[in-house]
CSV table of C-alpha atoms in Angstrom, one decimal:
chain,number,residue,atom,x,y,z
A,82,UNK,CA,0.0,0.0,0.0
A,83,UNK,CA,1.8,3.4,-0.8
A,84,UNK,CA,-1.0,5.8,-0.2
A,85,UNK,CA,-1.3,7.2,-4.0
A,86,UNK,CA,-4.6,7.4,-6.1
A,87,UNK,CA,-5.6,3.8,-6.5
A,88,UNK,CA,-7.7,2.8,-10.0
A,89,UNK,CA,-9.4,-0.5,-8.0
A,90,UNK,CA,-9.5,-3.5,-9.2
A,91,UNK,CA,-10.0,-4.7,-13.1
A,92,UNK,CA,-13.3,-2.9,-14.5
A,93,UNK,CA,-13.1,-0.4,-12.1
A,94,UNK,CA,-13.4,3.7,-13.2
A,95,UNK,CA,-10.2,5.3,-12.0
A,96,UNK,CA,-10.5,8.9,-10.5
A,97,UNK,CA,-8.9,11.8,-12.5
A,98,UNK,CA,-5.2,12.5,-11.0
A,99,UNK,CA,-5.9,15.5,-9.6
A,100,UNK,CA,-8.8,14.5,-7.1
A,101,UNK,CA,-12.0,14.0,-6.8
A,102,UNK,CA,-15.0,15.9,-6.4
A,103,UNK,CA,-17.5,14.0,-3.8
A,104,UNK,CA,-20.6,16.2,-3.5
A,105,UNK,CA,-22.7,13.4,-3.1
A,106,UNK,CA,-22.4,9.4,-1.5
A,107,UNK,CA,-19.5,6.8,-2.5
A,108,UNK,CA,-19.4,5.3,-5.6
A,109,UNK,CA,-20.1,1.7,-6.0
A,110,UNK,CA,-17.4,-0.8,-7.4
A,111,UNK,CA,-17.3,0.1,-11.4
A,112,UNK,CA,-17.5,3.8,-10.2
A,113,UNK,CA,-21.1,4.4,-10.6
A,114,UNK,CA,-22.6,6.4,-8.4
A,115,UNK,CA,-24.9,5.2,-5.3
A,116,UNK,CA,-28.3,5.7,-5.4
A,117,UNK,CA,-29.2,8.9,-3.5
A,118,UNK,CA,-30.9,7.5,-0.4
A,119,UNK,CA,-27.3,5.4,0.3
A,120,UNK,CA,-25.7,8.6,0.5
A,121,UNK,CA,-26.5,8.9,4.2
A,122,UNK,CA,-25.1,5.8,5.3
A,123,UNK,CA,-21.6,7.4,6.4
A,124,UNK,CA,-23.4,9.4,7.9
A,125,UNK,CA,-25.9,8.0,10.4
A,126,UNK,CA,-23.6,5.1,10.7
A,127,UNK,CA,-20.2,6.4,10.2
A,128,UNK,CA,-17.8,4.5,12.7
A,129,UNK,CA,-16.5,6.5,15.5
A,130,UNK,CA,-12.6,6.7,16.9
A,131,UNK,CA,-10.4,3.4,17.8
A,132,UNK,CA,-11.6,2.5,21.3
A,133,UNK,CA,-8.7,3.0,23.7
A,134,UNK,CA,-9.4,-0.3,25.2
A,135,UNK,CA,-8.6,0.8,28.8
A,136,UNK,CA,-10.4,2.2,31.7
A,137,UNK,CA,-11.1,5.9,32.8
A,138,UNK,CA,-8.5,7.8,34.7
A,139,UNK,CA,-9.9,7.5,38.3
A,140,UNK,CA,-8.7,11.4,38.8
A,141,UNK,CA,-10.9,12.3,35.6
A,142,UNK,CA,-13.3,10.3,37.1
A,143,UNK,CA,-13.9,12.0,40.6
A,144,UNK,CA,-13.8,15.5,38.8
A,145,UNK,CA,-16.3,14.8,36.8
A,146,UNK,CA,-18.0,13.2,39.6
A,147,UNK,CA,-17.6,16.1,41.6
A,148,UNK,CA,-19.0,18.5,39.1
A,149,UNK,CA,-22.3,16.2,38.5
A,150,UNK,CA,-24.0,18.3,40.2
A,151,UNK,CA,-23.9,21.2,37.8
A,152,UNK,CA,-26.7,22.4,35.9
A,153,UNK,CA,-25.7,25.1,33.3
A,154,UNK,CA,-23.9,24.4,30.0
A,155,UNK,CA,-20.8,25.8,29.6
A,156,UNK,CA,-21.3,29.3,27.6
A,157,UNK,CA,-20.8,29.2,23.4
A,158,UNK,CA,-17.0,28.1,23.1
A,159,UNK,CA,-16.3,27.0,26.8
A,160,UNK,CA,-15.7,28.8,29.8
A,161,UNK,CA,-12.8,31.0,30.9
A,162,UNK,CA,-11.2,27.8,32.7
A,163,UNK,CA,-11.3,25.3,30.3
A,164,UNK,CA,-10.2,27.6,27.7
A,165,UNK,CA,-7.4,28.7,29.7
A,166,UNK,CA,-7.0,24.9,30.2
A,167,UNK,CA,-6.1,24.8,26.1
A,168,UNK,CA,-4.3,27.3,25.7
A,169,UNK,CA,-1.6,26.1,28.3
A,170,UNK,CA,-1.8,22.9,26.6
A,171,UNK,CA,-0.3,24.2,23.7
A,172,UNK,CA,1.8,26.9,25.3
A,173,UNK,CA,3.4,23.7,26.1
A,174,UNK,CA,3.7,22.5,23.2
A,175,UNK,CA,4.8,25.9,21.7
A,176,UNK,CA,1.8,26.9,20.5
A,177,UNK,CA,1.0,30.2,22.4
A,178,UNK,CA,-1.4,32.4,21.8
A,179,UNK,CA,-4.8,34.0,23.9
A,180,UNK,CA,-7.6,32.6,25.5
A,181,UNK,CA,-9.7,34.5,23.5
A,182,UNK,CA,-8.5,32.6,20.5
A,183,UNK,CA,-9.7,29.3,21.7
A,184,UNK,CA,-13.0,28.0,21.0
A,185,UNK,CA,-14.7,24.8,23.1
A,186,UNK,CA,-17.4,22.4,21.8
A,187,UNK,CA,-18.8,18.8,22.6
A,188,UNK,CA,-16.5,16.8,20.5
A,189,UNK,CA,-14.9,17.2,17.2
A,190,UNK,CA,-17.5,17.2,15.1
A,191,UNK,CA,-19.9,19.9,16.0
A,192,UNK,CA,-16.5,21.8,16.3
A,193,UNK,CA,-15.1,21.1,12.8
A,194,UNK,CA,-18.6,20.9,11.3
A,195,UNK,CA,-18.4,25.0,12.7
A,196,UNK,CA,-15.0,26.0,11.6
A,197,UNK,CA,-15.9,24.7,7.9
A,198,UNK,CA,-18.9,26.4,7.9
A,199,UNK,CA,-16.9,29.9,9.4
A,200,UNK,CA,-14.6,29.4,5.8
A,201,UNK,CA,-16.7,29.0,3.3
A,202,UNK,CA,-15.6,27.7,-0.1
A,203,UNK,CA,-14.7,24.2,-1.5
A,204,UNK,CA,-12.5,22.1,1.2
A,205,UNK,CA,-9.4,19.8,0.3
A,206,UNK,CA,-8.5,16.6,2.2
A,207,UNK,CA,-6.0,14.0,1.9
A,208,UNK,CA,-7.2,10.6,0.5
A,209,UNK,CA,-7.9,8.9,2.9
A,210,UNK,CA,-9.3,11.0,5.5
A,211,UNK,CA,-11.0,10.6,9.1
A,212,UNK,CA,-14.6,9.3,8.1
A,213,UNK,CA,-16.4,12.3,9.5
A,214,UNK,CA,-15.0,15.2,7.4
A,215,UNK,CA,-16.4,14.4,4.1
A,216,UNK,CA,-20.0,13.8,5.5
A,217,UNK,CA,-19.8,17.1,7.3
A,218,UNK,CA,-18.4,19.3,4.0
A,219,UNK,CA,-21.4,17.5,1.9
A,220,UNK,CA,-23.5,18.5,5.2
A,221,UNK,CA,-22.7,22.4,4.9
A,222,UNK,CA,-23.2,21.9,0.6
A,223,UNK,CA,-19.5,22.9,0.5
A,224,UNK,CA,-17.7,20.6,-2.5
A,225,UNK,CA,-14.9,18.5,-1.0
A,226,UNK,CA,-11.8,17.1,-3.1
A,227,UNK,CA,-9.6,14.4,-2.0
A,228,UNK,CA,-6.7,14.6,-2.8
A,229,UNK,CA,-3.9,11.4,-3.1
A,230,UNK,CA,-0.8,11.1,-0.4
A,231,UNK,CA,2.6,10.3,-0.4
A,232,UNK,CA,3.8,6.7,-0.2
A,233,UNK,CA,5.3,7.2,3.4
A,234,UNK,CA,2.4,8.6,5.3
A,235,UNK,CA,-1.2,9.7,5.2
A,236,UNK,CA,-2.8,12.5,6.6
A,237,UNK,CA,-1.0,14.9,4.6
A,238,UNK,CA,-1.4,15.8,0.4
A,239,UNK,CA,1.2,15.4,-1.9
A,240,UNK,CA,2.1,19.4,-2.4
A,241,UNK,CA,2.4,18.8,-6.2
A,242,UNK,CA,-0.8,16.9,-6.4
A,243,UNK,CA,-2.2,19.8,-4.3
A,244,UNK,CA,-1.2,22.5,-6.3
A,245,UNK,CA,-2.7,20.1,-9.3
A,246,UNK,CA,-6.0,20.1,-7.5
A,247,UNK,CA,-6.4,23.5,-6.7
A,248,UNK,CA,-5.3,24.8,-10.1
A,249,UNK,CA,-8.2,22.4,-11.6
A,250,UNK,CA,-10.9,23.2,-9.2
A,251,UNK,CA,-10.0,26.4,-10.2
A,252,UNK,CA,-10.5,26.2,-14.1
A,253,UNK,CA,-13.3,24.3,-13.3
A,254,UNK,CA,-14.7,27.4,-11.6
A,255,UNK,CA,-14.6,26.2,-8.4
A,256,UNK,CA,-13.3,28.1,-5.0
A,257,UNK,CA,-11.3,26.1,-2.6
A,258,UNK,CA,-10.1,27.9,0.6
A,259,UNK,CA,-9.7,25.4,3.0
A,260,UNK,CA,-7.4,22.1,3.5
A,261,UNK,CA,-7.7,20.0,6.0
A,262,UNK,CA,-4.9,18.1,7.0
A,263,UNK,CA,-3.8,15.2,10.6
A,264,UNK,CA,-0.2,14.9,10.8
A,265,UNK,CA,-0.7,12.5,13.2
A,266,UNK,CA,-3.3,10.4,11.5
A,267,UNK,CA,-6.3,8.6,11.1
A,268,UNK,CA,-7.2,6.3,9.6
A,269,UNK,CA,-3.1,5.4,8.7
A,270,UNK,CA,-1.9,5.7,12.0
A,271,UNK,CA,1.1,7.2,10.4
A,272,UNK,CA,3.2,10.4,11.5
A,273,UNK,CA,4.0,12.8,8.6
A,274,UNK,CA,8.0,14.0,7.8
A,275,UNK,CA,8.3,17.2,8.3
A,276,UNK,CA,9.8,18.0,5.1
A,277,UNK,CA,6.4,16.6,3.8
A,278,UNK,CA,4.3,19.0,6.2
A,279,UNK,CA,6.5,22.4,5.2
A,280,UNK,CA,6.2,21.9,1.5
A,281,UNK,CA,2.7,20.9,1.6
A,282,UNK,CA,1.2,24.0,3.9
A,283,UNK,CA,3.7,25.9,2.0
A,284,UNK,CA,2.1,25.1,-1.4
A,285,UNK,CA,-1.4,25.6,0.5
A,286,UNK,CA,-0.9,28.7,2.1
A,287,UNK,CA,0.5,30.2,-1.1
A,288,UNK,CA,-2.5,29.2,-2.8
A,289,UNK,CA,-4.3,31.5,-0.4
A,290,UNK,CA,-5.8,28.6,1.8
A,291,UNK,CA,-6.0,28.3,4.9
A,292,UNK,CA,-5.1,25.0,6.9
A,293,UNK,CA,-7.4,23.4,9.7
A,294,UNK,CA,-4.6,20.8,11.2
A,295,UNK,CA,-6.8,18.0,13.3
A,296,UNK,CA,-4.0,17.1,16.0
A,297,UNK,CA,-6.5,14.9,18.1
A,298,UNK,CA,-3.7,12.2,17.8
A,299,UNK,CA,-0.4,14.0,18.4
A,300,UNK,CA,0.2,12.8,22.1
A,301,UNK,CA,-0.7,8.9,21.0
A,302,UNK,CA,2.9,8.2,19.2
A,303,UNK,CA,4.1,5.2,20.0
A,304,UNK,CA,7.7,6.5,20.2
A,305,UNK,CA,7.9,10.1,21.1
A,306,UNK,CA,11.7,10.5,21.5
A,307,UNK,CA,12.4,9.0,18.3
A,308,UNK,CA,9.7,10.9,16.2
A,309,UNK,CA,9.9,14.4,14.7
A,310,UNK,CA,6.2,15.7,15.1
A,311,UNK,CA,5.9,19.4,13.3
A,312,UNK,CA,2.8,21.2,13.7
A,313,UNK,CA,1.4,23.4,10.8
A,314,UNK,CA,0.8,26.4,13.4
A,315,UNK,CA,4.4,26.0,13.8
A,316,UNK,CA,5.5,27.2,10.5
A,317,UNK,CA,2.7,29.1,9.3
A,318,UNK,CA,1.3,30.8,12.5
A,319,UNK,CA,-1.0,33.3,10.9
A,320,UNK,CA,-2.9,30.8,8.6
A,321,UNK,CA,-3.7,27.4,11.0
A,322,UNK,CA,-6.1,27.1,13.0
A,323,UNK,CA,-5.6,23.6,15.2
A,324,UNK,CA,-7.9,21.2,16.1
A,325,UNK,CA,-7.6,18.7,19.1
A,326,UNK,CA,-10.7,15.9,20.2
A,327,UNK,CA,-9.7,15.2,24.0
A,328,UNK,CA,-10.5,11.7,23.0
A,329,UNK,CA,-7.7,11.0,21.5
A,330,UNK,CA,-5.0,11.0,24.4
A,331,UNK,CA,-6.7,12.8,27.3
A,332,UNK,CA,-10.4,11.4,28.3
A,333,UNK,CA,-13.1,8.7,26.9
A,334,UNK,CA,-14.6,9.3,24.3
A,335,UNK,CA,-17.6,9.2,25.7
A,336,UNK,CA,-17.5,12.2,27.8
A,337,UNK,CA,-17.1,14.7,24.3
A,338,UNK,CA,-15.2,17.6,24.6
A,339,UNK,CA,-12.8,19.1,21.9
A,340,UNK,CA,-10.7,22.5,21.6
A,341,UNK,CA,-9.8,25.0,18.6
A,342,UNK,CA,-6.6,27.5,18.8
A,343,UNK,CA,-7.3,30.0,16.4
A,344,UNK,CA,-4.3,31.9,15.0
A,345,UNK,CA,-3.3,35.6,16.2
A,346,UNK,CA,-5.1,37.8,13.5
A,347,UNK,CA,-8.1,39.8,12.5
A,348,UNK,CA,-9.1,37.4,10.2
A,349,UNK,CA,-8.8,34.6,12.7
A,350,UNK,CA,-10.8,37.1,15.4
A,351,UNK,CA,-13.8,37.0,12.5
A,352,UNK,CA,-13.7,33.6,11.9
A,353,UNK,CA,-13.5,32.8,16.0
A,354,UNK,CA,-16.7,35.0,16.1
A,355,UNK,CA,-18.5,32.9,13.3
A,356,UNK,CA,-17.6,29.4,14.5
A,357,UNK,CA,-19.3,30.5,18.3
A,358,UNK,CA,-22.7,31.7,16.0
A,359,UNK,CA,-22.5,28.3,14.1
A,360,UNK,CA,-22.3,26.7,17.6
A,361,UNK,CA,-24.6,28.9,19.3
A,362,UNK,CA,-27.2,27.7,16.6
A,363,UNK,CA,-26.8,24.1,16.6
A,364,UNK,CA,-26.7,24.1,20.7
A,365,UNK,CA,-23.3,22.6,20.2
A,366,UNK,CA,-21.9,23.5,24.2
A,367,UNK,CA,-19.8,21.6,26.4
A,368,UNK,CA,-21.3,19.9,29.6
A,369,UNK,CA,-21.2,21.5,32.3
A,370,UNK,CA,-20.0,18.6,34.3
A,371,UNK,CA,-17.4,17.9,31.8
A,372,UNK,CA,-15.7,20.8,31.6
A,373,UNK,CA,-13.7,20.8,34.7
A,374,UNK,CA,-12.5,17.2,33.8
A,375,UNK,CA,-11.6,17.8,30.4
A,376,UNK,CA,-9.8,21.1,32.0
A,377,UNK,CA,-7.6,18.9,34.3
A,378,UNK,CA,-6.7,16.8,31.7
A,379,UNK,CA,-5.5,19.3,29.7
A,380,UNK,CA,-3.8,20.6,32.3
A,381,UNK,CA,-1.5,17.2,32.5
A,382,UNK,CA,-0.7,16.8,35.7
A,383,UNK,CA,1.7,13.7,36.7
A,384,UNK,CA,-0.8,11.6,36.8
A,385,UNK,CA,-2.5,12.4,33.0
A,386,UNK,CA,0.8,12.6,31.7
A,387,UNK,CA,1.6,9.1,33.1
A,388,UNK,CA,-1.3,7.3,31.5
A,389,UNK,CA,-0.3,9.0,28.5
A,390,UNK,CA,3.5,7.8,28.2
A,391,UNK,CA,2.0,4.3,29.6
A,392,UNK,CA,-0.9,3.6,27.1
A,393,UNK,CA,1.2,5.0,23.9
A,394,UNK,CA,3.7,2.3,25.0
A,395,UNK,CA,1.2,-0.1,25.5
A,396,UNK,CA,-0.1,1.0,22.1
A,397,UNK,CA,3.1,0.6,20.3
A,398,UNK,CA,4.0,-3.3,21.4
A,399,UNK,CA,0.4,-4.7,20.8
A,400,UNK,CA,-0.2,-2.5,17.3
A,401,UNK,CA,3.9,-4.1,16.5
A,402,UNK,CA,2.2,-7.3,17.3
A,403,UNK,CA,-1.2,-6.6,15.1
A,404,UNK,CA,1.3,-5.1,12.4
A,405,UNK,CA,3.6,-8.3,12.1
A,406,UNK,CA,0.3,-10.5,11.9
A,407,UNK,CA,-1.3,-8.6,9.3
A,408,UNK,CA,2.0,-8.9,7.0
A,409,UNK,CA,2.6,-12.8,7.7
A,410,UNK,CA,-1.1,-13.2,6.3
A,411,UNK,CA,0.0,-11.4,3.2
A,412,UNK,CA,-1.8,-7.8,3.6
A,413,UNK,CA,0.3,-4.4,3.5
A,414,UNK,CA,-0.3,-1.7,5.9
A,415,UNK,CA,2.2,0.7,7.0
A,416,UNK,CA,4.2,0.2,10.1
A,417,UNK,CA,1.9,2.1,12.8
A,418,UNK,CA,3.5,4.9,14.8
A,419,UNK,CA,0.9,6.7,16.8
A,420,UNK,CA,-2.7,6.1,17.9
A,421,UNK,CA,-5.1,2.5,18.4
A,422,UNK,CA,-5.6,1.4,14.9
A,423,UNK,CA,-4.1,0.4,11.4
A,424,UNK,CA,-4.9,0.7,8.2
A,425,UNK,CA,-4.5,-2.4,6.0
A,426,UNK,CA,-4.3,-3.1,2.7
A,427,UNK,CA,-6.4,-6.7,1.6
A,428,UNK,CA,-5.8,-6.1,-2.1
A,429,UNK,CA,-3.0,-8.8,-2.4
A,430,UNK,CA,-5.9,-11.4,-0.8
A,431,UNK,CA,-8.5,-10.4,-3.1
A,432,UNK,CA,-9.1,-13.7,-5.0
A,433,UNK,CA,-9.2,-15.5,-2.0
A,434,UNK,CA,-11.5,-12.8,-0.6
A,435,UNK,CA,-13.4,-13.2,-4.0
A,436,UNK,CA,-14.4,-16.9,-3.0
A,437,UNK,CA,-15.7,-15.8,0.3
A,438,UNK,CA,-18.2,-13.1,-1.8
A,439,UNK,CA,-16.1,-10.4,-0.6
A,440,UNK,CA,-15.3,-8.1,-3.5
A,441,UNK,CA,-15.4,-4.7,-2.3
A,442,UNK,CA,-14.5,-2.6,1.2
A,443,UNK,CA,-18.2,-2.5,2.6
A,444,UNK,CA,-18.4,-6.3,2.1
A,445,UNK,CA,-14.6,-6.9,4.0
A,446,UNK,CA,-16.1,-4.4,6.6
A,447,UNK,CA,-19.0,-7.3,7.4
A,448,UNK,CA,-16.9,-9.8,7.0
A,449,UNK,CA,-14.0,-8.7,9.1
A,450,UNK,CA,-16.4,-6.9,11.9
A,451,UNK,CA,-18.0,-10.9,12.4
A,452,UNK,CA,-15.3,-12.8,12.4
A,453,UNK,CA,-12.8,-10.2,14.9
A,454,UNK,CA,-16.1,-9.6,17.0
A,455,UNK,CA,-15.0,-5.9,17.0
A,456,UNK,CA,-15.8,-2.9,14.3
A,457,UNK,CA,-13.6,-3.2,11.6
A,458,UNK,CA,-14.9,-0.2,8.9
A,459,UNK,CA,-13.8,-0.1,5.2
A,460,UNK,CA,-11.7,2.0,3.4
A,461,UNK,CA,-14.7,4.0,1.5
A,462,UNK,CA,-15.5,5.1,5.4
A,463,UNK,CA,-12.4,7.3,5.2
A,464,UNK,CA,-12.5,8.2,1.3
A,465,UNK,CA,-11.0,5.6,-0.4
A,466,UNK,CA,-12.6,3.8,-3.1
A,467,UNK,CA,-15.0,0.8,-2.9
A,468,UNK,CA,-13.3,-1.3,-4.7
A,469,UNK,CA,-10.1,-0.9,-2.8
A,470,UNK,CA,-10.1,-3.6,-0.2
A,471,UNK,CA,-9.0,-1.8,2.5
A,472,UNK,CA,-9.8,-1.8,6.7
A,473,UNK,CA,-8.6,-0.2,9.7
A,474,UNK,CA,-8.0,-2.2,12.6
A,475,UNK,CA,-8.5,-1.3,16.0
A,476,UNK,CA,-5.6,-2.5,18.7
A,477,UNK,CA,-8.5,-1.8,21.8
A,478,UNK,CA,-9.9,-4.9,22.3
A,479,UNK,CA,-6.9,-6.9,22.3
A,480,UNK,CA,-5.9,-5.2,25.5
A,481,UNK,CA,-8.5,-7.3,27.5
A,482,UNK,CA,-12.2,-7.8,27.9
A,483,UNK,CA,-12.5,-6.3,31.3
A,484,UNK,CA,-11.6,-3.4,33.3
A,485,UNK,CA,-9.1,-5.6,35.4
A,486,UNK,CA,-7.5,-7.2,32.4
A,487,UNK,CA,-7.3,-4.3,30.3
A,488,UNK,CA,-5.2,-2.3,33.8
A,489,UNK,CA,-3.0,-5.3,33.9
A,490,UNK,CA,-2.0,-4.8,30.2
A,491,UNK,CA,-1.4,-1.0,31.0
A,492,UNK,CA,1.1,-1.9,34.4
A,493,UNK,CA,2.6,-5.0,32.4
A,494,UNK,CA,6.4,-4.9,31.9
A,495,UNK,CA,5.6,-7.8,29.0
A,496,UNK,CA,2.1,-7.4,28.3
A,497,UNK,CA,2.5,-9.3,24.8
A,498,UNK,CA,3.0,-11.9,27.5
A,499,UNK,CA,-0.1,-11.7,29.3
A,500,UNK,CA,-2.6,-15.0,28.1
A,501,UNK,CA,-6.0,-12.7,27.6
A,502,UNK,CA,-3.4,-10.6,25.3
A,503,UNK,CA,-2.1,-13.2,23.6
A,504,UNK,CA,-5.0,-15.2,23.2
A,505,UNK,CA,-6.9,-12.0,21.4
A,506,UNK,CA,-3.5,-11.4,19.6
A,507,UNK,CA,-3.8,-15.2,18.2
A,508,UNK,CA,-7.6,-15.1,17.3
A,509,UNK,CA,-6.5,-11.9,15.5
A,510,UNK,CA,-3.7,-13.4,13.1
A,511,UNK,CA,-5.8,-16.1,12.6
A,512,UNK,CA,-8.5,-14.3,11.2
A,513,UNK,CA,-6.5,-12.7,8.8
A,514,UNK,CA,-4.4,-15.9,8.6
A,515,UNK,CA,-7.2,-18.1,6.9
A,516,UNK,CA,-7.6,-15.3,4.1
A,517,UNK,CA,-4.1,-16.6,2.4
């Protein structure tokens, strides 16, 4: 799997090189288009983030506990402390900036679903892509390109494929002011080069766009010391604006909470003002209860940091396991450096997959999803074409069933070595195993 533009397999309709349009649903597997009432499928039943698999945080928990008894909402964008919360979570990260540049909502998507709609214009995304952003640019009627990615990494568009799209949607009358990019990514679980993230914003931002970088996944890599993470705000201050869904690293996903740092400039002061109206309208605030939690955890004391460092280590030896198993049963996927999940390539199985009626990426999904007993979505989730037999996998539930087993494989100096670990890691390979 290299992460270009992939034609599908024999008869199938291959997408012009410089993107493609997707106003409305996927297209089937000889590139028709669905029928309109399919087109809400991703929508309505769109798979949500890689389960982390482990328990809540008892600290988070007694905060939130503590706060239960709140009644209020927290006002349009979050409160004075939370936001105060973010914007020392990426002064840390040297990201500074104001309070009054950070905006609060109940998870990511109400949040990005708000920022699009502050832009305007046709949006650009990489190919693939997290499954909600399409859905929610086709929500707003704004056109959305894909557009392919490098052979080392997702999350990120090749700049000269880029600059092709943009120069086409452009001649085509089109008027695209917006990418949206993950360094740290999903679906791919990969971590882009810098080098790859400085000519790409660079060929954005000079194209007059401006760049909403998703970094929900930034403090999930699997190796921090050894990996080079540049954010887009670093470089190009004035023309990011920097998303981040708590989920990813800090609380459940279950208790929703997500965080915007808007750059330093009049624009950006317009474009804060619009996202809070879009939120204001859809009723998109934060709990009350939640909001002191989600401000402790951004906070990071010992303790958050801890379960941080421990379940990205965690992460890293079971996904290595899930990784090696997926190769020895003939699939590609790139090695996984960050985050709960892979993204695999079935393509070189696809005539065995052919005998068991699987013969596209929504019939794999099935398949896979029954015999893993965990959700296993497609490839056209995230963008990629029907035809391409592609999954991601989650590493979760091979941490344990319970709340017990899955803290044993958090505090385990060997937890490859644990039996409820190895035992889910051996159903796993054979799963895939009996598809060679």
């Amino acid at each position: 799997m290299n992460g270009t533009e992939n034609t599908g397999g024999p008869g199938d309709t291959p997408r012009p090189p410089h993107g493609e349009r997707t106003p409305g649903g996927p297209d089937d597997a000889r590139g028709r288009p669905r029928p309109p009432h399919e087109d809400h499928g991703p929508v309505r039943y769109g798979p949500s983030a890689p389960e982390p698999g482990l328990p809540v945080l008892p600290e988070l928990a007694a905060h939130l506990a503590a706060a239960s008894t709140r009644t209020r909402a927290e006002p349009p964008g979050g409160g004075t402390a939370l936001r105060e919360a973010a914007r020392g979570y990426w002064d840390r990260r040297g990201l500074h900036g104001t309070v009054g540049g950070i905006a609060a909502a109940p998870g990511a998507q109400p949040l990005l679903l708000a920022l699009i709609g502050a832009h305007g214009g046709d949006v650009l995304m990489p190919r693939p892509c997290p499954a909600t952003w399409t859905p929610q640019a086709r929500l707003l009627g704004q056109p959305a390109y894909h557009v392919p990615t490098p052979a080392e990494c997702g999350g990120v568009p090749d700049p000269y494929a880029l600059l092709e799209t943009v120069r086409r949607v452009r001649a085509e009358g089109g008027r695209p002011k917006l990418l949206l990019l993950s360094v740290v990514d999903d679906p791919t679980a990969t971590v882009a080069p810098p080098e790859l993230v400085r000519e790409a914003c660079e060929a954005a931002v000079g194209e007059g766009l401006h760049i909403i970088s998703d970094e929900t996944w930034r403090d999930t890599v699997h190796r921090p010391r050894d990996t080079v993470l540049l954010s887009p705000a670093e470089m190009c201050p004035d023309d990011v604006t920097v998303l981040t869904d708590l989920s990813g690293a800090l609380t459940p996903a279950a208790w929703p909470v997500a965080v915007a740092r808007f750059p330093d400039t009049a624009k950006a002061a317009v474009r804060h003002a619009r996202t809070l109206d879009i939120l204001t309208a859809l009723g998109a605030l934060v709990a009350g209860p939640l909001a002191p939690a989600a401000a402790h955890a951004l906070g990071e004391p010992e303790s958050v940091r801890e379960r941080i460092a421990r379940a990205a280590a965690l992460q890293a030896e079971v996904a290595a396991a899930a990784h090696r198993a997926v190769l020895a049963s003939g699939a590609l996927a790139r090695p996984p450096q960050a985050g709960r999940h892979l993204y695999a390539d079935l393509g070189p199985l696809r005539s065995r997959l052919a005998d068991l009626r699987v013969t596209d990426s929504m019939e794999l999904e099935e398949y896979l999803t029954e015999r893993l007993g965990a959700p296993t979505p497609g490839g056209h989730r995230f963008g990629d074409e029907l035809g391409a037999l592609r999954v991601r996998l989650g590493t979760g539930p091979l941490l344990g069933a319970t709340p017990q087993q899955q803290m044993e494989s958090l505090t385990s100096a060997a937890p490859l070595e644990l039996p409820h670990v190895a035992r889910a890691l051996s159903a796993f390979a054979t799963a895939l195993g009996a598809l060679r």
